[in-house]
Short mmCIF file of C-alpha atoms (C1' of nucleotides) in Angstrom, two decimals:
data_model
loop_
_atom_site.label_atom_id
_atom_site.label_comp_id
_atom_site.label_asym_id
_atom_site.label_seq_id
_atom_site.Cartn_x
_atom_site.Cartn_y
_atom_site.Cartn_z
CA UNK D 859 20.37 -21.24 -15.15
CA UNK D 860 21.10 -19.97 -11.66
CA UNK D 861 19.16 -17.55 -9.49
CA UNK D 862 20.61 -14.69 -7.50
CA UNK D 863 19.03 -16.06 -4.32
CA UNK D 864 21.27 -19.14 -4.35
CA UNK D 865 24.30 -17.55 -6.00
CA UNK D 866 26.30 -18.29 -2.85
CA UNK D 867 26.41 -21.97 -3.83
CA UNK D 868 28.37 -21.11 -6.97
CA UNK D 869 31.35 -19.15 -5.70
CA UNK D 870 34.25 -19.52 -8.12
CA UNK D 871 32.02 -20.90 -10.87
CA UNK D 872 30.69 -19.33 -14.03
CA UNK D 873 26.91 -18.98 -13.91
CA UNK D 874 24.17 -17.79 -16.24
CA UNK D 875 21.52 -15.38 -14.97
CA UNK D 876 18.46 -14.06 -16.73
CA UNK D 877 16.86 -10.89 -15.52
CA UNK D 878 16.87 -7.13 -15.79
CA UNK D 879 19.24 -4.25 -15.31
CA UNK D 880 18.21 -2.72 -11.98
CA UNK D 881 20.75 0.10 -11.97
CA UNK D 882 24.14 0.88 -13.40
CA UNK D 883 27.08 2.82 -12.06
CA UNK D 884 29.99 3.73 -14.30
CA UNK D 885 33.46 4.89 -13.46
CA UNK D 886 35.37 5.43 -16.68
CA UNK D 887 36.62 2.10 -17.92
CA UNK D 888 34.92 0.29 -15.04
CA UNK D 889 31.23 -0.62 -15.13
CA UNK D 890 29.03 -1.72 -12.22
CA UNK D 891 25.75 -3.04 -13.63
CA UNK D 892 23.33 -4.24 -10.95
CA UNK D 893 21.14 -7.11 -12.09
CA UNK D 894 17.89 -8.33 -10.60
CA UNK D 895 16.17 -11.59 -11.47
CA UNK D 896 13.14 -11.62 -9.20
CA UNK D 897 14.95 -13.50 -6.45
CA UNK D 898 17.39 -10.73 -5.56
CA UNK D 899 19.97 -8.33 -6.91
CA UNK D 900 23.67 -8.69 -7.56
CA UNK D 901 26.28 -6.22 -8.70
CA UNK D 902 28.27 -7.10 -11.79
CA UNK D 903 31.73 -5.81 -12.58
CA UNK D 904 33.18 -5.24 -16.05
CA UNK D 905 36.65 -3.80 -16.66
CA UNK D 906 37.20 -2.46 -20.14
CA UNK D 907 40.48 -4.35 -20.33
CA UNK D 908 38.98 -7.53 -18.91
CA UNK D 909 35.99 -8.20 -21.18
CA UNK D 910 35.47 -8.33 -24.96
CA UNK D 911 34.74 -4.93 -26.48
CA UNK D 912 31.20 -5.92 -27.50
CA UNK D 913 30.37 -6.93 -23.92
CA UNK D 914 31.68 -3.62 -22.56
CA UNK D 915 29.81 -1.64 -25.21
CA UNK D 916 26.55 -3.51 -24.55
CA UNK D 917 26.71 -2.72 -20.84
CA UNK D 918 27.97 0.86 -21.11
CA UNK D 919 25.00 3.15 -21.01
CA UNK D 920 22.54 0.25 -20.88
CA UNK D 921 19.17 1.59 -19.76
CA UNK D 922 17.38 0.75 -16.54
CA UNK D 923 15.11 -2.35 -16.70
CA UNK D 924 16.52 -3.56 -20.01
CA UNK D 925 16.18 -7.35 -20.01
CA UNK D 926 19.41 -9.32 -20.18
CA UNK D 927 20.96 -12.77 -20.02
CA UNK D 928 24.42 -12.56 -18.48
CA UNK D 929 27.14 -15.03 -17.68
CA UNK D 930 29.93 -14.38 -15.25
CA UNK D 931 32.05 -15.74 -12.48
CA UNK D 932 30.74 -15.51 -8.92
CA UNK D 933 33.10 -13.99 -6.41
CA UNK D 934 32.72 -13.28 -2.70
CA UNK D 935 33.32 -9.61 -2.02
CA UNK D 936 32.87 -7.74 1.23
CA UNK D 937 32.29 -4.49 -0.70
CA UNK D 938 29.14 -5.87 -2.33
CA UNK D 939 25.70 -5.55 -0.75
CA UNK D 940 24.67 -9.20 -0.88
CA UNK D 941 28.24 -10.37 -0.21
CA UNK D 942 28.75 -11.57 -3.79
CA UNK D 943 29.71 -10.00 -7.10
CA UNK D 944 29.57 -11.22 -10.67
CA UNK D 945 32.58 -10.71 -12.94
CA UNK D 946 30.73 -10.37 -16.21
CA UNK D 947 31.86 -12.58 -19.08
CA UNK D 948 29.09 -12.31 -21.66
CA UNK D 949 25.87 -10.37 -21.95
CA UNK D 950 22.89 -10.76 -24.23
CA UNK D 951 20.49 -7.84 -24.25
CA UNK D 952 17.03 -9.39 -24.73
CA UNK D 953 15.30 -6.03 -25.02
CA UNK D 954 16.90 -2.65 -24.60
CA UNK D 955 14.69 0.03 -23.04
CA UNK D 956 14.93 3.00 -25.42
CA UNK D 957 16.55 6.20 -24.13
CA UNK D 958 13.71 8.20 -25.67
CA UNK D 959 11.21 6.47 -23.39
CA UNK D 960 13.11 5.52 -20.25
CA UNK D 961 11.77 3.34 -17.43
CA UNK D 962 9.64 5.77 -15.42
CA UNK D 963 10.34 4.53 -11.89
CA UNK D 964 13.77 5.74 -10.89
CA UNK D 965 15.65 4.94 -7.71
CA UNK D 966 14.66 8.34 -6.33
CA UNK D 967 11.48 9.19 -4.48
CA UNK D 968 8.05 9.08 -6.06
CA UNK D 969 4.57 10.00 -4.91
CA UNK D 970 1.75 7.57 -4.15
CA UNK D 971 -0.35 8.54 -7.15
CA UNK D 972 2.57 8.19 -9.57
CA UNK D 973 3.50 4.77 -8.23
CA UNK D 974 -0.06 3.42 -8.10
CA UNK D 975 -0.66 4.51 -11.71
CA UNK D 976 2.39 2.38 -12.54
CA UNK D 977 1.75 -0.48 -10.13
CA UNK D 978 2.41 -2.93 -12.99
CA UNK D 979 6.03 -1.67 -12.94
CA UNK D 980 6.29 -0.72 -9.27
CA UNK D 981 6.04 -4.39 -8.26
CA UNK D 982 9.55 -4.82 -9.72
CA UNK D 983 11.16 -2.73 -7.00
CA UNK D 984 13.02 -4.74 -4.34
CA UNK D 985 10.79 -3.49 -1.54
CA UNK D 986 7.55 -4.31 -3.31
CA UNK D 987 8.85 -7.71 -4.42
CA UNK D 988 9.84 -8.50 -0.84
CA UNK D 989 6.37 -7.58 0.43
CA UNK D 990 4.71 -9.82 -2.17
CA UNK D 991 7.00 -12.69 -1.18
CA UNK D 992 6.03 -12.24 2.46
CA UNK D 993 2.36 -12.06 1.49
CA UNK D 994 2.73 -15.37 -0.34
CA UNK D 995 4.37 -16.91 2.73
CA UNK D 996 1.57 -15.64 4.98
CA UNK D 997 -1.02 -17.19 2.66
CA UNK D 998 0.95 -20.45 2.45
CA UNK D 999 1.43 -20.68 6.22
CA UNK D 1000 -2.22 -19.84 6.88
CA UNK D 1001 -3.44 -22.58 4.58
CA UNK D 1002 -0.79 -24.94 5.95
CA UNK D 1003 -2.03 -24.41 9.51
CA UNK D 1004 -5.55 -25.44 8.63
CA UNK D 1005 -4.56 -28.21 6.23
CA UNK D 1006 -2.35 -29.83 8.85
CA UNK D 1007 -4.98 -29.54 11.60
CA UNK D 1008 -7.77 -31.45 9.96
CA UNK D 1009 -9.57 -28.60 8.21
CA UNK D 1010 -11.06 -29.10 4.76
CA UNK D 1011 -10.94 -26.16 2.37
CA UNK D 1012 -14.39 -25.37 1.04
CA UNK D 1013 -14.59 -22.14 -0.91
CA UNK D 1014 -17.93 -20.32 -1.02
CA UNK D 1015 -19.34 -18.69 -4.16
CA UNK D 1016 -18.22 -15.23 -5.11
CA UNK D 1017 -21.50 -14.44 -6.85
CA UNK D 1018 -24.25 -14.38 -4.23
CA UNK D 1019 -27.97 -13.77 -4.32
CA UNK D 1020 -28.23 -11.60 -1.20
CA UNK D 1021 -26.33 -9.80 1.49
CA UNK D 1022 -24.59 -12.10 3.93
CA UNK D 1023 -24.71 -9.56 6.70
CA UNK D 1024 -26.95 -6.86 5.32
CA UNK D 1025 -24.84 -4.09 6.80
CA UNK D 1026 -21.98 -3.41 4.43
CA UNK D 1027 -22.42 -2.05 0.97
CA UNK D 1028 -22.32 -4.59 -1.83
CA UNK D 1029 -21.16 -4.53 -5.42
CA UNK D 1030 -24.17 -5.41 -7.58
CA UNK D 1031 -23.78 -7.38 -10.79
CA UNK D 1032 -26.28 -8.29 -13.48
CA UNK D 1033 -26.93 -12.02 -13.34
CA UNK D 1034 -28.85 -12.81 -16.53
CA UNK D 1035 -31.40 -10.17 -15.67
CA UNK D 1036 -31.45 -10.83 -11.94
CA UNK D 1037 -29.54 -8.77 -9.44
CA UNK D 1038 -26.67 -10.55 -7.77
CA UNK D 1039 -23.79 -9.34 -5.61
CA UNK D 1040 -20.10 -9.99 -5.17
CA UNK D 1041 -19.55 -11.76 -1.86
CA UNK D 1042 -18.53 -9.74 1.15
CA UNK D 1043 -17.93 -12.83 3.27
CA UNK D 1044 -18.17 -16.56 2.83
CA UNK D 1045 -19.16 -17.13 6.42
CA UNK D 1046 -22.76 -18.20 6.01
CA UNK D 1047 -21.78 -20.71 3.35
CA UNK D 1048 -18.96 -22.27 5.33
CA UNK D 1049 -21.25 -22.64 8.33
CA UNK D 1050 -23.05 -25.02 6.02
CA UNK D 1051 -19.91 -26.96 5.03
CA UNK D 1052 -18.73 -27.02 8.65
CA UNK D 1053 -21.90 -28.88 9.56
CA UNK D 1054 -21.12 -31.26 6.69
CA UNK D 1055 -17.38 -31.78 7.25
CA UNK D 1056 -16.69 -30.69 10.83
CA UNK D 1057 -13.73 -28.37 10.39
CA UNK D 1058 -13.53 -26.25 7.26
CA UNK D 1059 -12.00 -23.08 5.95
CA UNK D 1060 -12.35 -20.86 2.95
CA UNK D 1061 -9.80 -18.64 1.29
CA UNK D 1062 -10.58 -16.12 -1.38
CA UNK D 1063 -11.37 -12.57 -2.39
CA UNK D 1064 -14.19 -10.58 -0.87
CA UNK D 1065 -15.69 -7.28 -1.97
CA UNK D 1066 -17.05 -4.33 -0.05
CA UNK D 1067 -18.33 -1.18 -1.69
CA UNK D 1068 -17.70 0.88 1.41
CA UNK D 1069 -16.64 4.42 0.70
CA UNK D 1070 -13.77 4.04 3.08
CA UNK D 1071 -10.56 5.85 2.24
CA UNK D 1072 -8.05 4.92 4.89
CA UNK D 1073 -4.79 3.02 5.16
CA UNK D 1074 -6.72 -0.04 6.33
CA UNK D 1075 -9.31 -0.37 3.55
CA UNK D 1076 -9.52 -1.99 0.14
CA UNK D 1077 -12.72 -2.62 -1.81
CA UNK D 1078 -11.36 -6.02 -2.85
CA UNK D 1079 -9.47 -7.99 -0.24
CA UNK D 1080 -8.62 -11.58 0.59
CA UNK D 1081 -10.02 -13.32 3.60
CA UNK D 1082 -9.27 -16.68 5.18
CA UNK D 1083 -12.14 -17.99 7.29
CA UNK D 1084 -12.22 -21.14 9.43
CA UNK D 1085 -15.51 -22.52 10.74
CA UNK D 1086 -15.74 -25.40 13.23
CA UNK D 1087 -18.73 -27.46 14.34
CA UNK D 1088 -19.09 -28.02 18.10
CA UNK D 1089 -16.56 -25.25 18.84
CA UNK D 1090 -17.39 -22.57 21.41
CA UNK D 1091 -15.89 -19.11 21.85
CA UNK D 1092 -13.08 -20.33 24.12
CA UNK D 1093 -12.04 -22.84 21.49
CA UNK D 1094 -12.14 -20.11 18.87
CA UNK D 1095 -9.80 -17.87 20.89
CA UNK D 1096 -7.31 -20.71 21.14
CA UNK D 1097 -7.59 -21.39 17.43
CA UNK D 1098 -6.99 -17.73 16.59
CA UNK D 1099 -3.87 -17.36 18.72
CA UNK D 1100 -2.31 -20.62 17.54
CA UNK D 1101 -3.11 -19.75 13.93
CA UNK D 1102 -1.55 -16.27 14.12
CA UNK D 1103 1.50 -17.54 15.99
CA UNK D 1104 2.10 -20.16 13.31
CA UNK D 1105 1.90 -17.58 10.53
CA UNK D 1106 4.29 -15.10 12.13
CA UNK D 1107 6.82 -17.76 13.08
CA UNK D 1108 6.67 -19.20 9.55
CA UNK D 1109 7.42 -15.78 8.08
CA UNK D 1110 10.38 -15.42 10.44
CA UNK D 1111 11.62 -18.85 9.45
CA UNK D 1112 11.15 -18.60 5.68
CA UNK D 1113 11.28 -14.93 4.74
CA UNK D 1114 13.98 -13.41 6.92
CA UNK D 1115 15.92 -11.82 4.01
CA UNK D 1116 12.75 -10.14 2.76
CA UNK D 1117 11.99 -8.78 6.23
CA UNK D 1118 15.47 -7.31 6.11
CA UNK D 1119 14.85 -5.68 2.72
CA UNK D 1120 11.81 -3.86 4.06
CA UNK D 1121 13.51 -3.00 7.35
CA UNK D 1122 11.08 -4.77 9.67
CA UNK D 1123 11.92 -4.91 13.40
CA UNK D 1124 12.36 -8.67 13.84
CA UNK D 1125 12.26 -8.57 17.65
CA UNK D 1126 8.65 -7.40 17.58
CA UNK D 1127 7.69 -10.43 15.50
CA UNK D 1128 9.61 -12.89 17.65
CA UNK D 1129 7.33 -11.97 20.56
CA UNK D 1130 4.24 -13.20 18.68
CA UNK D 1131 3.61 -16.49 20.45
CA UNK D 1132 0.46 -17.96 21.99
CA UNK D 1133 -1.13 -17.37 24.40
CA UNK D 1134 -2.32 -13.86 23.59
CA UNK D 1135 -3.78 -11.45 26.15
CA UNK D 1136 -7.58 -11.52 26.43
CA UNK D 1137 -9.82 -8.66 27.41
CA UNK D 1138 -13.53 -8.62 28.02
CA UNK D 1139 -15.25 -5.69 26.33
CA UNK D 1140 -15.84 -4.24 29.81
CA UNK D 1141 -12.15 -4.34 30.65
CA UNK D 1142 -11.26 -2.71 27.34
CA UNK D 1143 -13.79 0.04 28.11
CA UNK D 1144 -12.09 0.75 31.42
CA UNK D 1145 -8.73 1.00 29.66
CA UNK D 1146 -10.18 3.43 27.11
CA UNK D 1147 -11.75 5.60 29.78
CA UNK D 1148 -8.48 5.72 31.68
CA UNK D 1149 -6.66 6.58 28.44
CA UNK D 1150 -9.05 9.45 27.88
CA UNK D 1151 -8.53 10.72 31.42
CA UNK D 1152 -4.77 10.53 30.90
CA UNK D 1153 -5.06 12.50 27.68
CA UNK D 1154 -4.12 9.68 25.29
CA UNK D 1155 -7.50 9.71 23.55
CA UNK D 1156 -9.40 12.78 22.40
CA UNK D 1157 -12.94 11.49 22.57
CA UNK D 1158 -14.38 9.89 25.71
CA UNK D 1159 -15.57 6.35 25.15
CA UNK D 1160 -19.26 5.73 25.52
CA UNK D 1161 -20.00 2.35 27.08
CA UNK D 1162 -22.18 0.20 24.86
CA UNK D 1163 -20.75 1.38 21.56
CA UNK D 1164 -18.42 -0.46 19.25
CA UNK D 1165 -14.84 0.73 19.34
CA UNK D 1166 -13.84 3.41 16.92
CA UNK D 1167 -10.68 3.27 14.91
CA UNK D 1168 -8.65 5.47 17.31
CA UNK D 1169 -9.87 3.27 20.20
CA UNK D 1170 -8.67 0.09 18.52
CA UNK D 1171 -5.37 1.69 17.62
CA UNK D 1172 -4.75 2.72 21.19
CA UNK D 1173 -5.81 -0.61 22.68
CA UNK D 1174 -3.62 -2.58 20.32
CA UNK D 1175 -0.62 -0.36 21.01
CA UNK D 1176 -0.75 -1.38 24.70
CA UNK D 1177 0.35 -4.97 24.06
CA UNK D 1178 3.40 -6.63 22.53
CA UNK D 1179 1.26 -9.30 20.88
CA UNK D 1180 -2.23 -9.42 19.42
CA UNK D 1181 -4.93 -8.73 22.01
CA UNK D 1182 -8.24 -10.58 21.84
CA UNK D 1183 -11.22 -8.46 22.89
CA UNK D 1184 -14.31 -10.58 23.47
CA UNK D 1185 -17.97 -10.34 24.53
CA UNK D 1186 -19.04 -7.05 22.96
CA UNK D 1187 -22.57 -5.75 23.52
CA UNK D 1188 -24.89 -7.79 21.30
CA UNK D 1189 -26.63 -4.64 20.06
CA UNK D 1190 -23.61 -3.40 18.13
CA UNK D 1191 -22.71 -6.78 16.64
CA UNK D 1192 -24.02 -8.96 13.82
CA UNK D 1193 -27.33 -10.82 13.99
CA UNK D 1194 -25.77 -14.29 13.75
CA UNK D 1195 -23.70 -14.04 16.95
CA UNK D 1196 -24.62 -16.26 19.89
CA UNK D 1197 -25.60 -14.40 23.07
CA UNK D 1198 -23.48 -15.01 26.16
CA UNK D 1199 -25.37 -17.57 28.32
CA UNK D 1200 -24.03 -15.73 31.41
CA UNK D 1201 -25.55 -12.43 30.23
CA UNK D 1202 -27.42 -12.26 26.92
CA UNK D 1203 -26.69 -8.54 26.56
CA UNK D 1204 -23.25 -9.61 25.35
CA UNK D 1205 -22.30 -11.50 22.21
CA UNK D 1206 -19.93 -14.46 22.13
CA UNK D 1207 -17.62 -12.70 19.72
CA UNK D 1208 -13.98 -11.69 19.45
CA UNK D 1209 -11.96 -9.06 17.66
CA UNK D 1210 -8.23 -9.68 17.46
CA UNK D 1211 -6.29 -6.43 17.40
CA UNK D 1212 -2.77 -6.56 16.02
CA UNK D 1213 -0.05 -4.83 18.04
CA UNK D 1214 1.80 -1.61 17.20
CA UNK D 1215 -1.50 0.15 16.56
CA UNK D 1216 -2.52 -1.94 13.55
CA UNK D 1217 -6.02 -2.58 14.86
CA UNK D 1218 -8.47 -5.31 13.91
CA UNK D 1219 -7.17 -8.14 11.76
CA UNK D 1220 -9.58 -10.87 12.85
CA UNK D 1221 -13.27 -10.80 13.68
CA UNK D 1222 -15.12 -13.90 14.76
CA UNK D 1223 -17.84 -15.36 16.91
CA UNK D 1224 -19.77 -18.34 18.12
CA UNK D 1225 -22.86 -18.51 15.90
CA UNK D 1226 -26.48 -18.59 16.97
CA UNK D 1227 -27.52 -22.23 17.04
CA UNK D 1228 -31.19 -21.86 18.03
CA UNK D 1229 -33.67 -21.77 15.14
CA UNK D 1230 -36.14 -19.58 17.02
CA UNK D 1231 -33.54 -17.05 18.12
CA UNK D 1232 -31.94 -16.79 14.67
CA UNK D 1233 -35.32 -16.33 13.01
CA UNK D 1234 -36.29 -13.54 15.36
CA UNK D 1235 -32.90 -11.89 14.90
CA UNK D 1236 -33.27 -11.90 11.11
CA UNK D 1237 -36.73 -10.39 11.42
CA UNK D 1238 -35.58 -7.87 14.00
CA UNK D 1239 -32.79 -6.69 11.69
CA UNK D 1240 -35.26 -6.27 8.84
CA UNK D 1241 -33.52 -8.83 6.65
CA UNK D 1242 -35.44 -10.70 3.91
CA UNK D 1243 -36.39 -13.96 5.62
CA UNK D 1244 -36.82 -15.84 2.34
CA UNK D 1245 -33.19 -15.28 1.39
CA UNK D 1246 -32.16 -16.84 4.68
CA UNK D 1247 -34.29 -20.00 4.58
CA UNK D 1248 -31.31 -22.12 3.58
CA UNK D 1249 -29.32 -20.58 6.43
CA UNK D 1250 -32.16 -21.32 8.87
CA UNK D 1251 -32.12 -24.93 7.62
CA UNK D 1252 -28.77 -25.31 9.34
CA UNK D 1253 -30.66 -24.79 12.62
CA UNK D 1254 -33.60 -26.99 11.61
CA UNK D 1255 -31.55 -30.08 10.89
CA UNK D 1256 -29.02 -31.10 13.53
CA UNK D 1257 -28.02 -27.66 14.78
CA UNK D 1258 -24.89 -27.57 16.93
CA UNK D 1259 -22.81 -24.86 18.58
CA UNK D 1260 -20.23 -23.71 16.05
CA UNK D 1261 -17.74 -20.89 15.69
CA UNK D 1262 -15.50 -19.26 13.16
CA UNK D 1263 -13.57 -16.16 12.29
CA UNK D 1264 -12.28 -14.26 9.31
CA UNK D 1265 -8.83 -12.80 8.88
CA UNK D 1266 -8.14 -10.06 6.35
CA UNK D 1267 -4.93 -11.07 4.61
CA UNK D 1268 -3.93 -7.54 3.66
CA UNK D 1269 -4.21 -6.21 7.19
CA UNK D 1270 -2.18 -9.15 8.47
CA UNK D 1271 0.47 -8.49 5.82
CA UNK D 1272 0.53 -4.78 6.66
CA UNK D 1273 1.09 -5.60 10.32
CA UNK D 1274 3.69 -8.34 9.83
CA UNK D 1275 5.58 -6.17 7.32
CA UNK D 1276 5.13 -3.00 9.37
CA UNK D 1277 3.62 -1.06 6.44
CA UNK D 1278 1.90 2.31 6.44
CA UNK D 1279 -0.87 1.28 4.07
CA UNK D 1280 -2.57 -1.92 2.88
CA UNK D 1281 -2.30 -0.89 -0.78
CA UNK D 1282 1.26 -2.27 -0.82
CA UNK D 1283 0.21 -5.68 0.52
CA UNK D 1284 -1.61 -6.91 -2.61
CA UNK D 1285 -0.30 -7.00 -6.20
CA UNK D 1286 -3.03 -4.72 -7.50
CA UNK D 1287 -4.97 -2.83 -4.85
CA UNK D 1288 -8.57 -1.87 -5.49
CA UNK D 1289 -9.38 1.30 -3.59
CA UNK D 1290 -12.17 3.85 -3.59
CA UNK D 1291 -10.67 5.98 -6.36
CA UNK D 1292 -8.57 3.49 -8.26
CA UNK D 1293 -9.23 0.55 -10.53
CA UNK D 1294 -6.24 1.06 -12.90
CA UNK D 1295 -4.05 -0.72 -13.78
"C1'" U T 93 -21.55 11.42 2.72
"C1'" C T 94 -18.54 14.70 5.83
"C1'" C T 95 -13.72 17.06 7.57
"C1'" U T 96 -8.54 18.39 6.36
"C1'" G T 97 -4.46 18.93 2.99
"C1'" A T 98 -2.03 18.98 -1.89
"C1'" G T 99 -1.93 19.88 -7.44
"C1'" U T 100 4.57 24.06 -10.73
"C1'" A T 101 9.73 20.29 -15.90
"C1'" G T 102 9.28 12.91 -16.98
"C1'" C T 103 9.93 12.44 -11.10
"C1'" U T 104 10.58 14.81 -5.99
"C1'" C T 105 10.10 19.66 -4.59
"C1'" A T 106 11.41 25.43 -4.27
"C1'" A T 107 9.73 30.40 -5.73
"C1'" U T 108 7.21 38.20 0.17
"C1'" G T 109 1.41 39.69 -5.39
"C1'" G T 110 6.84 41.72 -9.30
"C1'" C T 111 12.44 37.89 -14.60
"C1'" A T 112 9.75 30.10 -13.84
"C1'" G T 113 14.17 27.53 -10.12
"C1'" A T 114 17.05 23.11 -7.97
"C1'" G T 115 18.19 17.87 -7.52
"C1'" C T 116 17.23 13.35 -10.05
"C1'" A T 117 15.90 11.27 -14.99
"C1'" U T 118 17.31 12.10 -20.52
"C1'" U T 119 21.43 13.71 -24.14
"C1'" C T 120 26.86 14.97 -24.69
"C1'" G T 121 31.79 14.91 -22.26
"C1'" G T 122 35.16 13.12 -17.99
"C1'" C T 123 36.56 9.45 -14.29
"C1'" U T 124 39.79 1.75 -13.03
"C1'" G T 125 35.97 0.14 -6.84
"C1'" U T 126 31.25 2.71 -7.51
"C1'" U T 127 27.11 1.81 -3.31
"C1'" A T 128 20.14 6.19 -4.85
"C1'" A T 129 28.33 6.99 -7.38
"C1'" C T 130 30.58 11.57 -8.57
"C1'" C T 131 32.29 16.06 -11.77
"C1'" G T 132 31.19 19.48 -16.18
"C1'" A T 133 27.59 20.99 -19.99
"C1'" A T 134 22.82 20.90 -22.82
"C1'" G T 135 17.69 20.31 -23.83
"C1'" G T 136 13.17 20.26 -21.08
"C1'" G T 137 7.18 24.76 -18.55
"C1'" U T 138 -0.45 26.43 -21.33
"C1'" U T 139 2.08 26.45 -12.84
"C1'" G T 140 -4.98 20.80 -12.55
"C1'" U T 141 -9.54 23.37 -15.29
"C1'" A T 142 -12.82 27.70 -15.87
"C1'" G T 143 -13.89 32.42 -14.21
"C1'" G T 144 -12.75 36.79 -11.07
"C1'" U T 145 -9.75 40.75 -8.19
"C1'" U T 146 -5.21 43.58 -9.59
"C1'" C T 147 -0.95 47.98 -13.30
"C1'" G T 148 0.76 42.92 -12.56
"C1'" A T 149 -1.48 36.16 -10.16
"C1'" G T 150 2.22 29.94 -9.47
"C1'" U T 151 0.85 33.12 -5.17
"C1'" C T 152 -5.45 36.32 -3.44
"C1'" C T 153 -11.14 35.04 -4.27
"C1'" U T 154 -15.21 31.55 -6.40
"C1'" A T 155 -16.62 27.00 -8.65
"C1'" C T 156 -15.21 22.44 -10.50
"C1'" C T 157 -11.69 18.21 -11.33
"C1'" U T 158 -7.91 14.85 -9.52
"C1'" C T 159 -5.08 12.78 -5.65
"C1'" A T 160 -3.86 12.02 -0.47
"C1'" G T 161 -4.95 11.55 4.92
"C1'" G T 162 -8.91 10.99 8.40
"C1'" A T 163 -14.30 10.15 10.35
"C1'" G T 164 -18.35 6.80 9.95
"C1'" C T 165 -18.39 1.41 8.49
"C1'" C T 166 -15.47 -2.62 8.50
"C1'" A T 167 -11.18 -7.36 7.87
#
RNA sequence: UCCUGAGUAGCUCAAUGGCAGAGCAUUCGGCUGUUAACCGAAGGGUUGUAGGUUCGAGUCCUACCUCAGGAGCCA
């Protein structure tokens, strides 16, 4: 059995392919069935005079997405899209899609709702398949970066007893009569394993019941989070830029055909190499104020606030590679972030904003290492201190400076693929109004 | 939760308050190099739901439902 992806190694030979009928064009006694097998598509050719009658009859009028096993001779042909054609010799129809109930997704345009209701079929389309292949490469390269740099993968629980951050909305579940929640971040847990193993990362799904309905939000998304003992914010910035560079360059190296299928501008990705530009929060504020004066932003930016979505979009569109904005005001950031020793009004944190207006894909920080400070922060934020005793233990017993970040896989995929919406970056997106299929 | 927009054939969309339309898909016929093939024909409709205004509503008004985009929040 051969695959369409490596059909070029079989020019002049007869090969066997198993797959589906993607589309079919007919011109009298000449048939052009296009097959797909999950690795690509190839056009077949069948002359009525050149194939047995039963082969011609099986292909003539064959319905879209019928499953088939075909044999044929591979031929180079400049007229064909992939450069190769298959002169069909035999065909076995595994299952014929009935005319009375044709495959619903045609090659013409469809609306979002229609496609999302049929996501289980939509993933067959070349564009969606290409995106999922790139997603897989991003996940592989991300894990590879950490695995080959001394990190140990330690995945946190998905069922948790309490809010990790207390801010976002959580999905509650019944845990044998107790209330538990689906995790919204593994960070607190991997701080624990980082102090056990030194350099760790986690990789898994996270859940946020935010009623957000934008092109950047899913209620269930995948996050990869490194956490490193004895690492400060500067070390974290270096880690983030090297990590992202490795991922983008791996995609360019291993998924170039797929980037072509989805029409991604390759030049923009080639520019993604460390080091990345760095901006203090203050400097970013000045840029935003200037942008407002110049009429690029509607709302004036109020110093001291966190950036809004339009702010991030504008900032990130000013650079040809991800920009790392660091040292935000501590008041607008999470309780576990270490204050800047130079000026405790600022937090030792970083947001990495992807270029081309994609906004935040990474958020990270150096963590509070002082027991007393962390305890007062938890109390100040009105969080249940009992639920955080285990977390405070990390500061009781051999506390060290440590840092980590989280990257949302779907946002990274959306950026690297140049997509309009994150719903296409995951096989089955979970959004505010959709949990089917 | 709030703001904005859209619901008409299986799909994508038209239709000044006055006969419900096209392309694609499906069916039938034609075509020996098609590239979302093309050409001819046929079938296909409770215009999201419930009220209201009007001689007359897909179109105007009210409520609701569904979807989409955005804000806040976030990765």
